[in-house]
PDB file of C-alpha atoms in Angstrom:
ATOM      1  CA  MET A   1      60.599 -10.629 -23.533  1.00 46.00           C
ATOM      2  CA  ARG A   2      60.739 -14.198 -22.114  1.00 46.00           C
ATOM      3  CA  VAL A   3      60.357 -12.728 -18.544  1.00 47.00           C
ATOM      4  CA  LYS A   4      57.260 -10.915 -19.534  1.00 49.00           C
ATOM      5  CA  ASP A   5      55.702 -13.670 -21.422  1.00 53.00           C
ATOM      6  CA  ASN A   6      56.330 -15.986 -18.293  1.00 52.00           C
ATOM      7  CA  GLY A   7      54.626 -13.282 -16.095  1.00 52.00           C
ATOM      8  CA  ASN A   8      51.547 -13.168 -18.512  1.00 53.00           C
ATOM      9  CA  ILE A   9      51.364 -16.846 -18.450  1.00 53.00           C
ATOM     10  CA  LEU A  10      51.410 -16.888 -14.690  1.00 48.00           C
ATOM     11  CA  CYS A  11      48.558 -14.299 -14.715  1.00 49.00           C
ATOM     12  CA  VAL A  12      46.443 -16.460 -16.732  1.00 45.00           C
ATOM     13  CA  CYS A  13      46.775 -19.519 -14.995  1.00 45.00           C
ATOM     14  CA  ALA A  14      46.064 -17.583 -11.651  1.00 48.00           C
ATOM     15  CA  VAL A  15      42.748 -16.370 -13.308  1.00 46.00           C
ATOM     16  CA  ILE A  16      41.884 -19.699 -14.625  1.00 47.00           C
ATOM     17  CA  MET A  17      42.325 -21.366 -10.995  1.00 52.00           C
ATOM     18  CA  CYS A  18      40.122 -18.464  -9.470  1.00 46.00           C
ATOM     19  CA  VAL A  19      37.248 -19.179 -11.727  1.00 42.00           C
ATOM     20  CA  MET A  20      37.570 -22.967 -11.366  1.00 47.00           C
ATOM     21  CA  LEU A  21      37.634 -22.558  -7.513  1.00 45.00           C
ATOM     22  CA  THR A  22      34.589 -20.028  -7.783  1.00 44.00           C
ATOM     23  CA  LEU A  23      32.609 -22.631 -10.087  1.00 41.00           C
ATOM     24  CA  GLY A  24      33.438 -25.451  -7.585  1.00 46.00           C
ATOM     25  CA  LEU A  25      32.245 -23.409  -4.530  1.00 40.00           C
ATOM     26  CA  CYS A  26      28.990 -22.209  -6.380  1.00 40.00           C
ATOM     27  CA  LEU A  27      28.335 -26.190  -7.121  1.00 37.00           C
ATOM     28  CA  MET A  28      28.744 -27.075  -3.638  1.00 41.00           C
ATOM     29  CA  LEU A  29      26.469 -24.138  -2.456  1.00 40.00           C
ATOM     30  CA  SER A  30      23.421 -24.698  -4.527  1.00 42.00           C
ATOM     31  CA  GLY A  31      23.803 -27.595  -6.863  1.00 41.00           C
ATOM     32  CA  GLN A  32      23.050 -25.194  -9.749  1.00 40.00           C
ATOM     33  CA  GLY A  33      26.342 -23.709 -10.752  1.00 39.00           C
ATOM     34  CA  PHE A  34      27.799 -20.139 -11.004  1.00 37.00           C
ATOM     35  CA  ILE A  35      24.969 -18.757 -12.600  1.00 37.00           C
ATOM     36  CA  GLY A  36      22.327 -20.579 -10.434  1.00 39.00           C
ATOM     37  CA  THR A  37      24.171 -19.274  -7.273  1.00 37.00           C
ATOM     38  CA  MET A  38      24.383 -15.521  -8.687  1.00 37.00           C
ATOM     39  CA  MET A  39      20.705 -15.580  -9.636  1.00 42.00           C
ATOM     40  CA  PHE A  40      19.313 -17.435  -6.853  1.00 48.00           C
ATOM     41  CA  GLU A  41      15.940 -16.250  -5.462  1.00 59.00           C
ATOM     42  CA  GLY A  42      13.788 -16.904  -2.590  1.00 71.00           C
ATOM     43  CA  VAL A  43      11.088 -15.397  -0.552  1.00 77.00           C
ATOM     44  CA  LYS A  44      12.483 -13.082   2.135  1.00 81.00           C
ATOM     45  CA  SER A  45      11.411 -13.297   5.875  1.00 86.00           C
ATOM     46  CA  GLU A  46       9.442 -10.092   7.050  1.00 93.00           C
ATOM     47  CA  SER A  47       7.769  -9.112  10.236  1.00 97.00           C
ATOM     48  CA  VAL A  48       4.008  -7.837  10.659  1.00 98.00           C
ATOM     49  CA  TYR A  49       2.954  -5.820  13.675  1.00 98.00           C
ATOM     50  CA  PHE A  50      -0.461  -6.389  15.369  1.00 98.00           C
ATOM     51  CA  VAL A  51      -1.884  -3.796  17.692  1.00 98.00           C
ATOM     52  CA  CYS A  52      -3.128  -5.970  20.578  1.00 98.00           C
ATOM     53  CA  SER A  53      -4.860  -5.783  24.126  1.00 96.00           C
ATOM     54  CA  GLY A  54      -5.032  -8.362  26.632  1.00 91.00           C
ATOM     55  CA  PRO A  55      -4.154 -11.020  27.603  1.00 93.00           C
ATOM     56  CA  TYR A  56      -7.592 -12.386  28.554  1.00 93.00           C
ATOM     57  CA  ASN A  57      -8.000 -15.461  30.893  1.00 92.00           C
ATOM     58  CA  ASP A  58     -11.706 -15.581  30.370  1.00 92.00           C
ATOM     59  CA  VAL A  59     -12.728 -16.374  26.769  1.00 92.00           C
ATOM     60  CA  ALA A  60     -16.139 -14.852  27.382  1.00 94.00           C
ATOM     61  CA  LEU A  61     -14.426 -11.642  28.182  1.00 94.00           C
ATOM     62  CA  ALA A  62     -12.269 -11.859  25.257  1.00 95.00           C
ATOM     63  CA  ARG A  63     -15.372 -12.514  22.872  1.00 95.00           C
ATOM     64  CA  SER A  64     -17.275  -9.425  24.507  1.00 96.00           C
ATOM     65  CA  SER A  65     -14.355  -7.314  24.062  1.00 96.00           C
ATOM     66  CA  ALA A  66     -13.987  -8.292  20.448  1.00 97.00           C
ATOM     67  CA  GLU A  67     -17.450  -7.300  19.777  1.00 96.00           C
ATOM     68  CA  LEU A  68     -16.833  -3.855  21.006  1.00 96.00           C
ATOM     69  CA  VAL A  69     -13.713  -3.538  18.918  1.00 96.00           C
ATOM     70  CA  LYS A  70     -15.551  -4.807  15.773  1.00 97.00           C
ATOM     71  CA  ASN A  71     -18.320  -2.135  16.268  1.00 95.00           C
ATOM     72  CA  ARG A  72     -15.737   0.576  16.318  1.00 94.00           C
ATOM     73  CA  GLY A  73     -14.046  -0.743  13.101  1.00 96.00           C
ATOM     74  CA  GLY A  74     -11.327  -2.886  14.624  1.00 97.00           C
ATOM     75  CA  ALA A  75     -10.556  -6.408  13.442  1.00 97.00           C
ATOM     76  CA  GLY A  76     -11.514  -7.873  16.890  1.00 97.00           C
ATOM     77  CA  TYR A  77      -9.485 -10.994  16.130  1.00 98.00           C
ATOM     78  CA  ILE A  78      -8.855 -13.317  19.179  1.00 97.00           C
ATOM     79  CA  LEU A  79      -5.551 -14.712  19.139  1.00 95.00           C
ATOM     80  CA  GLY A  80      -4.120 -17.727  21.207  1.00 91.00           C
ATOM     81  CA  ALA A  81      -5.650 -20.240  23.653  1.00 83.00           C
ATOM     82  CA  GLY A  82      -5.836 -19.902  27.280  1.00 83.00           C
ATOM     83  CA  ASN A  83      -4.304 -16.560  27.421  1.00 90.00           C
ATOM     84  CA  TYR A  84      -6.292 -14.623  24.765  1.00 96.00           C
ATOM     85  CA  GLU A  85      -4.993 -11.693  22.939  1.00 97.00           C
ATOM     86  CA  LEU A  86      -7.343  -9.342  20.897  1.00 97.00           C
ATOM     87  CA  VAL A  87      -5.942  -7.815  17.761  1.00 98.00           C
ATOM     88  CA  TYR A  88      -7.197  -4.585  16.569  1.00 98.00           C
ATOM     89  CA  ALA A  89      -5.354  -4.185  13.268  1.00 98.00           C
ATOM     90  CA  ALA A  90      -2.197  -5.280  11.451  1.00 98.00           C
ATOM     91  CA  TYR A  91       0.572  -3.211   9.854  1.00 97.00           C
ATOM     92  CA  SER A  92       3.725  -3.787   7.778  1.00 96.00           C
ATOM     93  CA  SER A  93       5.432  -0.874   9.663  1.00 96.00           C
ATOM     94  CA  LYS A  94       6.305  -1.237  13.429  1.00 97.00           C
ATOM     95  CA  ALA A  95       6.275   2.645  13.498  1.00 97.00           C
ATOM     96  CA  ASN A  96       2.585   2.835  12.058  1.00 96.00           C
ATOM     97  CA  ALA A  97       1.517   0.156  14.502  1.00 97.00           C
ATOM     98  CA  GLU A  98       3.204   2.049  17.482  1.00 97.00           C
ATOM     99  CA  SER A  99       1.456   5.156  16.449  1.00 96.00           C
ATOM    100  CA  VAL A 100      -1.931   3.440  16.257  1.00 96.00           C
ATOM    101  CA  SER A 101      -1.187   1.820  19.467  1.00 97.00           C
ATOM    102  CA  SER A 102      -0.325   4.979  21.243  1.00 96.00           C
ATOM    103  CA  GLY A 103      -3.860   6.362  20.748  1.00 94.00           C
ATOM    104  CA  ILE A 104      -5.616   3.255  22.165  1.00 95.00           C
ATOM    105  CA  ALA A 105      -5.228   2.908  25.861  1.00 94.00           C
ATOM    106  CA  GLY A 106      -4.434  -0.645  27.040  1.00 93.00           C
ATOM    107  CA  THR A 107      -2.999  -1.801  23.586  1.00 97.00           C
ATOM    108  CA  TYR A 108       0.627  -2.962  22.678  1.00 97.00           C
ATOM    109  CA  VAL A 109       2.591  -4.150  19.524  1.00 98.00           C
ATOM    110  CA  LYS A 110       3.004  -7.773  19.002  1.00 98.00           C
ATOM    111  CA  GLN A 111       5.608  -8.544  16.271  1.00 98.00           C
ATOM    112  CA  MET A 112       4.595 -11.554  13.986  1.00 97.00           C
ATOM    113  CA  ASP A 113       7.559 -13.054  12.167  1.00 97.00           C
ATOM    114  CA  ILE A 114       7.011 -14.806   8.830  1.00 97.00           C
ATOM    115  CA  LYS A 115       9.812 -17.127   7.831  1.00 95.00           C
ATOM    116  CA  LYS A 116      11.712 -17.010   4.555  1.00 92.00           C
ATOM    117  CA  SER A 117      11.945 -19.941   2.075  1.00 91.00           C
ATOM    118  CA  GLU A 118      14.707 -20.693  -0.400  1.00 90.00           C
ATOM    119  CA  LEU A 119      12.359 -23.089  -2.209  1.00 93.00           C
ATOM    120  CA  LYS A 120      15.110 -25.466  -2.375  1.00 92.00           C
ATOM    121  CA  TRP A 121      12.640 -28.263  -2.878  1.00 91.00           C
ATOM    122  CA  ALA A 122      11.771 -26.929  -6.370  1.00 91.00           C
ATOM    123  CA  ASP A 123      13.491 -27.191  -9.644  1.00 90.00           C
ATOM    124  CA  LYS A 124      14.101 -23.946 -11.706  1.00 91.00           C
ATOM    125  CA  GLU A 125      10.904 -23.843 -13.525  1.00 90.00           C
ATOM    126  CA  GLU A 126       8.651 -24.863 -10.418  1.00 91.00           C
ATOM    127  CA  LYS A 127      10.791 -22.305  -8.538  1.00 93.00           C
ATOM    128  CA  ASN A 128       9.985 -19.507 -10.895  1.00 94.00           C
ATOM    129  CA  ALA A 129       6.304 -20.636 -10.892  1.00 95.00           C
ATOM    130  CA  SER A 130       6.203 -20.806  -7.084  1.00 96.00           C
ATOM    131  CA  LEU A 131       7.918 -17.268  -6.544  1.00 96.00           C
ATOM    132  CA  ALA A 132       5.293 -15.764  -9.042  1.00 96.00           C
ATOM    133  CA  ALA A 133       2.302 -17.604  -7.215  1.00 97.00           C
ATOM    134  CA  LEU A 134       3.720 -16.401  -3.696  1.00 97.00           C
ATOM    135  CA  GLU A 135       3.185 -12.798  -4.839  1.00 97.00           C
ATOM    136  CA  TYR A 136      -0.532 -13.092  -4.069  1.00 98.00           C
ATOM    137  CA  TYR A 137       0.213 -12.271  -0.253  1.00 98.00           C
ATOM    138  CA  ASP A 138       1.950  -8.854  -1.020  1.00 97.00           C
ATOM    139  CA  ILE A 139      -0.883  -7.740  -3.583  1.00 98.00           C
ATOM    140  CA  ALA A 140      -3.725  -8.848  -1.036  1.00 98.00           C
ATOM    141  CA  PHE A 141      -2.166  -7.488   2.005  1.00 98.00           C
ATOM    142  CA  SER A 142      -1.180  -4.114   0.332  1.00 97.00           C
ATOM    143  CA  THR A 143      -4.728  -3.834  -1.186  1.00 98.00           C
ATOM    144  CA  LEU A 144      -6.732  -4.692   1.896  1.00 98.00           C
ATOM    145  CA  THR A 145      -4.745  -2.409   4.268  1.00 97.00           C
ATOM    146  CA  GLU A 146      -4.800   0.354   1.644  1.00 97.00           C
ATOM    147  CA  CYS A 147      -8.839   0.127   1.599  1.00 98.00           C
ATOM    148  CA  ALA A 148      -9.072  -0.121   5.395  1.00 98.00           C
ATOM    149  CA  ASP A 149      -6.791   3.002   5.928  1.00 96.00           C
ATOM    150  CA  LYS A 150      -8.424   5.000   3.297  1.00 97.00           C
ATOM    151  CA  LEU A 151     -11.910   4.125   4.396  1.00 97.00           C
ATOM    152  CA  ASN A 152     -11.038   4.890   8.063  1.00 96.00           C
ATOM    153  CA  ALA A 153      -9.533   8.266   6.923  1.00 96.00           C
ATOM    154  CA  LYS A 154     -12.666   8.973   4.723  1.00 96.00           C
ATOM    155  CA  GLN A 155     -10.416   9.005   1.634  1.00 97.00           C
ATOM    156  CA  MET A 156     -12.350   6.343  -0.060  1.00 97.00           C
ATOM    157  CA  PRO A 157     -15.947   5.569  -0.316  1.00 97.00           C
ATOM    158  CA  LEU A 158     -17.424   2.291   0.398  1.00 97.00           C
ATOM    159  CA  ALA A 159     -18.313   1.773  -3.417  1.00 97.00           C
ATOM    160  CA  ASP A 160     -14.588   2.256  -4.298  1.00 98.00           C
ATOM    161  CA  VAL A 161     -13.619  -0.172  -1.757  1.00 98.00           C
ATOM    162  CA  LYS A 162     -15.883  -2.744  -3.372  1.00 98.00           C
ATOM    163  CA  VAL A 163     -14.436  -2.032  -6.885  1.00 98.00           C
ATOM    164  CA  LYS A 164     -10.904  -2.506  -5.675  1.00 98.00           C
ATOM    165  CA  THR A 165     -11.625  -5.724  -3.613  1.00 98.00           C
ATOM    166  CA  SER A 166     -13.267  -7.079  -6.707  1.00 98.00           C
ATOM    167  CA  ILE A 167     -10.279  -6.267  -8.994  1.00 98.00           C
ATOM    168  CA  LEU A 168      -8.148  -7.913  -6.257  1.00 98.00           C
ATOM    169  CA  ARG A 169     -10.116 -11.119  -6.168  1.00 98.00           C
ATOM    170  CA  GLN A 170      -9.715 -11.363  -9.910  1.00 98.00           C
ATOM    171  CA  GLN A 171      -5.695 -10.778  -9.661  1.00 98.00           C
ATOM    172  CA  ILE A 172      -5.423 -13.650  -7.178  1.00 98.00           C
ATOM    173  CA  GLU A 173      -7.849 -15.825  -9.162  1.00 98.00           C
ATOM    174  CA  ASP A 174      -5.416 -15.298 -12.156  1.00 98.00           C
ATOM    175  CA  ILE A 175      -2.276 -16.038 -10.033  1.00 98.00           C
ATOM    176  CA  LYS A 176      -4.024 -19.197  -8.990  1.00 97.00           C
ATOM    177  CA  SER A 177      -4.891 -19.905 -12.428  1.00 97.00           C
ATOM    178  CA  VAL A 178      -1.496 -19.407 -14.033  1.00 97.00           C
ATOM    179  CA  TYR A 179       0.262 -21.522 -11.146  1.00 96.00           C
ATOM    180  CA  GLY A 180      -2.117 -24.498 -11.671  1.00 94.00           C
ATOM    181  CA  GLN A 181      -1.192 -24.322 -15.450  1.00 93.00           C
ATOM    182  CA  ASN A 182       2.728 -24.048 -14.670  1.00 92.00           C
ATOM    183  CA  THR A 183       2.378 -26.981 -12.004  1.00 88.00           C
ATOM    184  CA  PRO A 184      -0.136 -29.270 -13.883  1.00 77.00           C
ATOM    185  CA  ASP A 185       1.978 -32.506 -13.319  1.00 73.00           C
ATOM    186  CA  VAL A 186       3.272 -31.507  -9.858  1.00 67.00           C
ATOM    187  CA  ILE A 187       1.924 -33.474  -6.907  1.00 71.00           C
ATOM    188  CA  SER A 188       3.819 -32.250  -4.030  1.00 82.00           C
ATOM    189  CA  SER A 189       2.663 -31.064  -0.480  1.00 88.00           C
ATOM    190  CA  LYS A 190       4.625 -27.782  -1.009  1.00 93.00           C
ATOM    191  CA  THR A 191       2.697 -26.957  -4.226  1.00 93.00           C
ATOM    192  CA  ALA A 192      -0.460 -28.140  -2.632  1.00 94.00           C
ATOM    193  CA  GLU A 193       0.073 -25.818   0.239  1.00 96.00           C
ATOM    194  CA  ILE A 194       0.514 -22.864  -2.013  1.00 97.00           C
ATOM    195  CA  LYS A 195      -2.579 -23.417  -3.847  1.00 96.00           C
ATOM    196  CA  LEU A 196      -4.609 -23.856  -0.633  1.00 96.00           C
ATOM    197  CA  ALA A 197      -3.054 -20.451   0.332  1.00 98.00           C
ATOM    198  CA  HIS A 198      -4.768 -18.963  -2.862  1.00 98.00           C
ATOM    199  CA  MET A 199      -8.009 -20.577  -2.070  1.00 98.00           C
ATOM    200  CA  VAL A 200      -7.784 -19.151   1.465  1.00 98.00           C
ATOM    201  CA  ALA A 201      -7.135 -15.543   0.300  1.00 98.00           C
ATOM    202  CA  LEU A 202     -10.123 -15.923  -2.218  1.00 98.00           C
ATOM    203  CA  ALA A 203     -12.262 -16.912   0.499  1.00 98.00           C
ATOM    204  CA  LEU A 204     -11.147 -14.024   2.895  1.00 98.00           C
ATOM    205  CA  ILE A 205     -12.316 -11.713   0.007  1.00 98.00           C
ATOM    206  CA  ASP A 206     -15.542 -13.435  -0.596  1.00 98.00           C
ATOM    207  CA  ASN A 207     -16.288 -13.284   3.132  1.00 97.00           C
ATOM    208  CA  LEU A 208     -15.766  -9.494   3.494  1.00 98.00           C
ATOM    209  CA  THR A 209     -19.013  -7.546   4.917  1.00 96.00           C
ATOM    210  CA  LEU A 210     -19.258  -4.587   2.723  1.00 97.00           C
ATOM    211  CA  ASN A 211     -22.829  -4.072   2.797  1.00 94.00           C
ATOM    212  CA  GLY A 212     -23.322  -3.196   6.567  1.00 90.00           C
ATOM    213  CA  GLY A 213     -21.811   0.304   6.747  1.00 94.00           C
ATOM    214  CA  ASP A 214     -18.383   1.945   6.876  1.00 96.00           C
ATOM    215  CA  ALA A 215     -17.708   0.439  10.449  1.00 96.00           C
ATOM    216  CA  ALA A 216     -18.675  -3.170   9.573  1.00 97.00           C
ATOM    217  CA  ALA A 217     -16.598  -3.014   6.435  1.00 98.00           C
ATOM    218  CA  LEU A 218     -13.655  -1.490   8.165  1.00 98.00           C
ATOM    219  CA  SER A 219     -13.751  -4.200  10.723  1.00 98.00           C
ATOM    220  CA  SER A 220     -14.311  -6.874   8.119  1.00 98.00           C
ATOM    221  CA  LEU A 221     -11.094  -5.532   6.040  1.00 98.00           C
ATOM    222  CA  ARG A 222      -8.946  -5.378   9.099  1.00 98.00           C
ATOM    223  CA  TYR A 223     -10.043  -8.962  10.461  1.00 98.00           C
ATOM    224  CA  ALA A 224      -9.205 -10.341   6.672  1.00 98.00           C
ATOM    225  CA  VAL A 225      -5.749  -8.733   6.974  1.00 98.00           C
ATOM    226  CA  VAL A 226      -5.052 -10.646  10.303  1.00 98.00           C
ATOM    227  CA  GLN A 227      -6.264 -13.832   8.897  1.00 98.00           C
ATOM    228  CA  LEU A 228      -4.257 -13.397   5.668  1.00 98.00           C
ATOM    229  CA  VAL A 229      -1.014 -12.756   7.794  1.00 98.00           C
ATOM    230  CA  LEU A 230      -1.591 -15.760  10.003  1.00 98.00           C
ATOM    231  CA  SER A 231      -2.348 -17.920   6.913  1.00 98.00           C
ATOM    232  CA  ARG A 232       0.935 -16.692   5.253  1.00 98.00           C
ATOM    233  CA  GLN A 233       2.680 -17.500   8.381  1.00 97.00           C
ATOM    234  CA  ALA A 234       1.612 -21.131   8.308  1.00 97.00           C
ATOM    235  CA  LEU A 235       2.324 -21.332   4.816  1.00 97.00           C
ATOM    236  CA  MET A 236       5.878 -20.241   4.977  1.00 97.00           C
ATOM    237  CA  ASP A 237       6.416 -22.759   8.090  1.00 95.00           C
ATOM    238  CA  LYS A 238       5.554 -25.441   5.546  1.00 95.00           C
ATOM    239  CA  ILE A 239       7.355 -24.552   2.535  1.00 93.00           C
TER     240      ILE A 239
END
């Protein structure tokens, strides 16, 4: 019986030592303890794929080509300086981008990487608020892309596009408002950048051209998606 008891005591001691080592490691890794490490959240990295043509050395040629692309429903966004690339559309899936590019002579797929952020600068409450605030991007990207794709495929009339973008604007306005309420006393460059991103997203929606026919609306939607991606990329570089 004594041998058995000694064995049980050794097992208990071993378990306690493991728990203590785990807690110590967690504290070193995150400064938030075991639960903080296990439940740690951040914004994951991701990639977006642009269908492009170019590069163009002459900005005048790039601009005239952009107008042709816009007239056909493409974004017509001029990217870069010196060597200009013309963006037709943006996709979250590389396969979709390659499929579209294969049908447009002279185009190629350009990968745009968006950095992840672990939001280490924020305390627990501010981190939770920031994570919720950063969801504006996924909502805006998916809604604008869906509207563009369905409008292009004649699966959504322009009237419905107007309704969906109006709802989208209110969703982002709500996200912006809640973030402002949850970070009223926070004055930092990080929170300011997130709030600025909300304003940019709202401005993109406000500047959509939805009254000039399907081609103009389609081009405007795709242009807004490209700008949204570039805005998000810049934001995540800063936070």
